[in-house]
């Protein structure tokens, strides 16, 4: 999907976290879940470094994160993903632009 080919790590936790996105009712809960998913992806990459399945010199960039995020979304198959993305872009809170929360919403929209 465009991620660095050297990234070989287990994303099962991120997938299981993403699956119930549609069940959450508030934008804040949804954004919190997206942050947890991004943390799980980062943790999986760090664990891969420790296990030797990801090169220790590799630094996870936004260019690597987006394809991994897409992989997680495809495998998690949350329902109403576009509706959730639009909901978050409109009601995710004031000041999303330039914030960490805004970054996660933008990744969801791009995915």
Coordinates of N, CA and C in Angstrom, one line a residue:
X1 N 0.8 -1.2 0.0 CA 0.0 0.0 0.0 C 0.8 1.3 0.0
X2 N 2.1 1.1 -0.1 CA 3.0 2.3 -0.2 C 3.9 2.5 1.0
X3 N 3.7 1.7 2.1 CA 4.6 1.9 3.3 C 5.9 1.3 2.9
X4 N 6.9 1.7 3.7 CA 8.2 1.2 3.6 C 8.2 -0.4 3.6
X5 N 8.7 -1.0 2.6 CA 8.6 -2.5 2.6 C 9.3 -3.2 3.8
X6 N 10.2 -2.5 4.4 CA 10.9 -3.1 5.6 C 10.1 -3.1 6.8
X7 N 8.9 -2.5 6.8 CA 8.0 -2.5 8.0 C 7.2 -3.8 7.9
X8 N 7.6 -4.7 8.8 CA 6.9 -6.0 8.9 C 6.5 -6.2 10.4
X9 N 5.3 -5.8 10.8 CA 4.9 -5.9 12.2 C 3.5 -6.2 12.3
X10 N 3.1 -6.7 13.5 CA 1.7 -7.1 13.7 C 0.8 -5.9 14.1
X11 N -0.2 -5.8 13.3 CA -1.1 -4.6 13.6 C -2.5 -5.1 14.1
X12 N -2.5 -6.3 14.7 CA -3.8 -6.8 15.2 C -4.4 -5.9 16.2
X13 N -3.7 -5.4 17.2 CA -4.3 -4.5 18.2 C -4.9 -3.3 17.5
X14 N -4.2 -2.7 16.6 CA -4.7 -1.5 15.9 C -6.0 -1.8 15.2
X15 N -6.0 -3.0 14.6 CA -7.2 -3.4 13.8 C -8.4 -3.6 14.8
X16 N -8.1 -4.3 15.9 CA -9.2 -4.5 16.8 C -9.7 -3.2 17.5
X17 N -8.8 -2.3 17.6 CA -9.2 -1.0 18.2 C -10.1 -0.2 17.2
X18 N -9.8 -0.3 15.9 CA -10.5 0.5 14.9 C -11.9 0.0 14.6
X19 N -12.1 -1.3 14.7 CA -13.3 -2.0 14.3 C -14.6 -1.3 14.9
X20 N -14.6 -1.0 16.2 CA -15.9 -0.4 16.8 C -16.0 1.1 16.6
X21 N -15.4 1.7 15.7 CA -15.5 3.1 15.5 C -16.9 3.6 15.3
X22 N -17.7 2.9 14.6 CA -19.1 3.3 14.3 C -20.0 3.2 15.6
X23 N -19.5 2.4 16.6 CA -20.3 2.2 17.8 C -20.2 3.4 18.7
X24 N -19.2 4.2 18.6 CA -19.0 5.3 19.5 C -19.9 6.5 19.1
X25 N -20.4 7.2 20.0 CA -21.4 8.2 19.7 C -20.9 9.6 19.6
X26 N -19.9 10.0 20.4 CA -19.4 11.4 20.4 C -18.1 11.5 19.6
X27 N -18.0 12.7 19.0 CA -16.8 13.0 18.2 C -15.5 12.8 19.1
X28 N -15.6 13.3 20.3 CA -14.4 13.1 21.2 C -14.0 11.7 21.4
X29 N -15.0 10.8 21.6 CA -14.7 9.4 21.7 C -14.1 8.8 20.5
X30 N -14.6 9.2 19.3 CA -14.1 8.8 18.0 C -12.6 9.2 17.8
X31 N -12.4 10.5 18.2 CA -11.0 11.0 18.0 C -10.0 10.3 19.0
X32 N -10.5 10.1 20.2 CA -9.7 9.3 21.2 C -9.3 7.9 20.6
X33 N -10.3 7.3 20.0 CA -10.1 6.0 19.4 C -9.0 6.1 18.3
X34 N -9.1 7.1 17.4 CA -8.1 7.3 16.4 C -6.7 7.5 16.9
X35 N -6.6 8.2 18.0 CA -5.3 8.4 18.7 C -4.8 7.1 19.2
X36 N -5.7 6.3 19.8 CA -5.3 5.0 20.3 C -4.8 4.1 19.2
X37 N -5.5 4.1 18.0 CA -5.1 3.3 16.9 C -3.7 3.8 16.4
X38 N -3.4 5.1 16.3 CA -2.1 5.6 15.9 C -1.1 5.1 16.9
X39 N -1.4 5.2 18.2 CA -0.4 4.7 19.2 C -0.2 3.2 19.0
X40 N -1.2 2.4 18.7 CA -1.0 1.0 18.5 C -0.2 0.7 17.3
X41 N -0.3 1.5 16.3 CA 0.5 1.3 15.1 C 2.0 1.6 15.4
X42 N 2.2 2.7 16.1 CA 3.6 3.1 16.5 C 4.2 2.0 17.4
X43 N 3.4 1.5 18.4 CA 3.8 0.5 19.3 C 4.2 -0.8 18.5
X44 N 3.4 -1.1 17.5 CA 3.7 -2.3 16.7 C 5.0 -2.2 16.0
X45 N 5.2 -1.0 15.4 CA 6.5 -0.8 14.7 C 7.7 -0.9 15.7
X46 N 7.5 -0.3 16.9 CA 8.6 -0.3 17.9 C 8.8 -1.8 18.4
X47 N 7.8 -2.5 18.5 CA 7.9 -4.0 18.9 C 8.6 -4.7 17.8
X48 N 8.3 -4.4 16.5 CA 8.9 -5.0 15.4 C 10.4 -4.7 15.4
X49 N 10.8 -3.5 15.8 CA 12.2 -3.2 15.9 C 12.9 -4.1 16.9
X50 N 12.2 -4.3 18.1 CA 12.8 -5.1 19.1 C 12.9 -6.6 18.7
X51 N 12.0 -7.0 17.9 CA 12.0 -8.4 17.4 C 12.9 -8.6 16.2
X52 N 13.3 -7.5 15.6 CA 14.1 -7.6 14.4 C 13.4 -7.7 13.1
X53 N 12.1 -7.6 13.1 CA 11.3 -7.6 11.9 C 11.2 -6.2 11.2
X54 N 11.6 -5.2 11.9 CA 11.6 -3.8 11.4 C 13.0 -3.3 11.7
X55 N 13.7 -2.7 10.7 CA 15.1 -2.2 11.0 C 15.1 -1.2 12.1
X56 N 16.0 -1.3 13.0 CA 16.1 -0.4 14.2 C 16.4 1.0 13.7
X57 N 16.9 1.2 12.6 CA 17.3 2.6 12.1 C 16.0 3.3 11.5
X58 N 15.0 2.5 11.3 CA 13.8 3.1 10.6 C 13.0 4.0 11.5
X59 N 12.7 5.2 11.1 CA 11.8 6.2 11.8 C 10.5 6.2 11.1
X60 N 9.4 6.0 11.8 CA 8.1 6.0 11.2 C 7.7 7.4 10.8
X61 N 7.5 7.7 9.6 CA 7.1 9.0 9.1 C 5.6 9.0 8.7
X62 N 5.1 10.2 8.5 CA 3.7 10.3 8.1 C 3.5 9.5 6.7
X63 N 4.5 9.5 5.9 CA 4.4 8.8 4.6 C 4.3 7.3 4.9
X64 N 4.8 6.8 6.0 CA 4.7 5.4 6.3 C 3.4 5.1 7.1
X65 N 3.0 6.1 7.9 CA 1.8 5.9 8.8 C 0.5 5.8 8.0
X66 N 0.4 6.6 7.0 CA -0.9 6.6 6.2 C -1.2 5.2 5.6
X67 N -0.2 4.6 4.9 CA -0.5 3.3 4.3 C -0.8 2.3 5.4
X68 N -0.1 2.4 6.5 CA -0.4 1.4 7.6 C -1.8 1.7 8.2
X69 N -2.2 2.9 8.2 CA -3.6 3.3 8.7 C -4.6 2.7 7.7
X70 N -4.3 2.9 6.4 CA -5.2 2.3 5.4 C -5.3 0.8 5.6
X71 N -4.2 0.1 5.8 CA -4.2 -1.3 6.0 C -5.1 -1.7 7.2
X72 N -5.0 -0.9 8.3 CA -5.8 -1.1 9.5 C -7.2 -1.0 9.2
X73 N -7.6 0.1 8.5 CA -9.0 0.4 8.1 C -9.6 -0.8 7.2
X74 N -8.8 -1.2 6.3 CA -9.3 -2.3 5.4 C -9.6 -3.5 6.2
X75 N -8.7 -3.9 7.1 CA -8.9 -5.1 7.9 C -9.9 -5.0 9.0
X76 N -10.0 -3.8 9.5 CA -11.0 -3.6 10.6 C -12.4 -3.5 10.1
X77 N -12.6 -3.0 8.9 CA -13.9 -2.8 8.3 C -14.9 -2.2 9.1
X78 N -14.6 -1.0 9.7 CA -15.6 -0.3 10.5 C -16.8 0.2 9.6
X79 N -18.0 0.1 10.0 CA -19.1 0.5 9.2 C -19.2 2.0 9.2
X80 N -19.8 2.5 8.1 CA -20.0 4.0 8.0 C -18.8 4.8 8.1
X81 N -17.7 4.4 7.5 CA -16.4 5.0 7.7 C -16.4 6.5 7.1
X82 N -17.0 6.6 6.0 CA -17.1 8.0 5.4 C -17.9 8.9 6.2
X83 N -19.1 8.4 6.7 CA -19.9 9.2 7.6 C -19.2 9.7 8.8
X84 N -18.4 8.7 9.4 CA -17.7 9.1 10.6 C -16.6 10.1 10.3
X85 N -15.9 10.0 9.2 CA -14.9 10.9 8.8 C -15.5 12.3 8.6
X86 N -16.6 12.4 7.9 CA -17.2 13.7 7.7 C -17.7 14.3 9.0
X87 N -18.3 13.4 9.9 CA -18.8 13.9 11.2 C -17.6 14.5 12.0
X88 N -16.5 13.8 12.0 CA -15.4 14.3 12.7 C -14.8 15.6 12.1
X89 N -14.8 15.7 10.8 CA -14.3 16.9 10.2 C -15.2 18.2 10.5
X90 N -16.5 17.9 10.7 CA -17.4 19.0 11.0 C -17.5 19.3 12.5
X91 N -17.6 18.2 13.3 CA -17.9 18.3 14.7 C -16.8 17.9 15.6
X92 N -15.6 17.7 15.1 CA -14.5 17.2 15.9 C -13.9 18.2 16.9
X93 N -14.4 19.4 16.9 CA -14.0 20.4 17.8 C -13.3 21.6 17.1
X94 N -13.3 22.7 17.8 CA -12.7 23.9 17.3 C -11.2 23.7 17.4
X95 N -10.5 24.1 16.4 CA -9.0 24.1 16.5 C -8.4 22.8 16.1
X96 N -9.1 22.0 15.3 CA -8.5 20.7 14.8 C -7.3 21.0 13.9
X97 N -7.4 22.1 13.1 CA -6.3 22.3 12.2 C -5.0 22.5 13.0
X98 N -4.0 21.8 12.6 CA -2.7 21.9 13.2 C -2.5 21.2 14.5
X99 N -3.6 20.5 15.0 CA -3.5 19.8 16.2 C -3.2 18.3 16.0
X100 N -2.9 17.6 17.0 CA -2.7 16.1 16.9 C -4.1 15.5 16.5
X101 N -5.1 15.9 17.1 CA -6.5 15.4 16.8 C -6.8 15.7 15.3
X102 N -6.4 16.8 14.8 CA -6.6 17.2 13.4 C -5.8 16.3 12.5
X103 N -4.6 15.9 12.9 CA -3.8 15.0 12.2 C -4.5 13.6 12.0
X104 N -5.1 13.1 13.1 CA -5.7 11.8 13.1 C -7.0 11.9 12.2
X105 N -7.7 13.0 12.3 CA -8.9 13.1 11.5 C -8.5 13.2 10.0
X106 N -7.5 14.0 9.7 CA -7.0 14.1 8.3 C -6.5 12.7 7.8
X107 N -5.9 11.9 8.6 CA -5.5 10.6 8.2 C -6.7 9.7 7.9
X108 N -7.7 9.8 8.7 CA -9.0 9.1 8.5 C -9.6 9.5 7.2
X109 N -9.6 10.8 6.9 CA -10.2 11.3 5.7 C -9.4 10.9 4.5
X110 N -8.1 10.9 4.6 CA -7.2 10.5 3.5 C -7.3 9.0 3.2
X111 N -7.6 8.2 4.3 CA -7.6 6.8 4.1 C -8.9 6.4 3.4

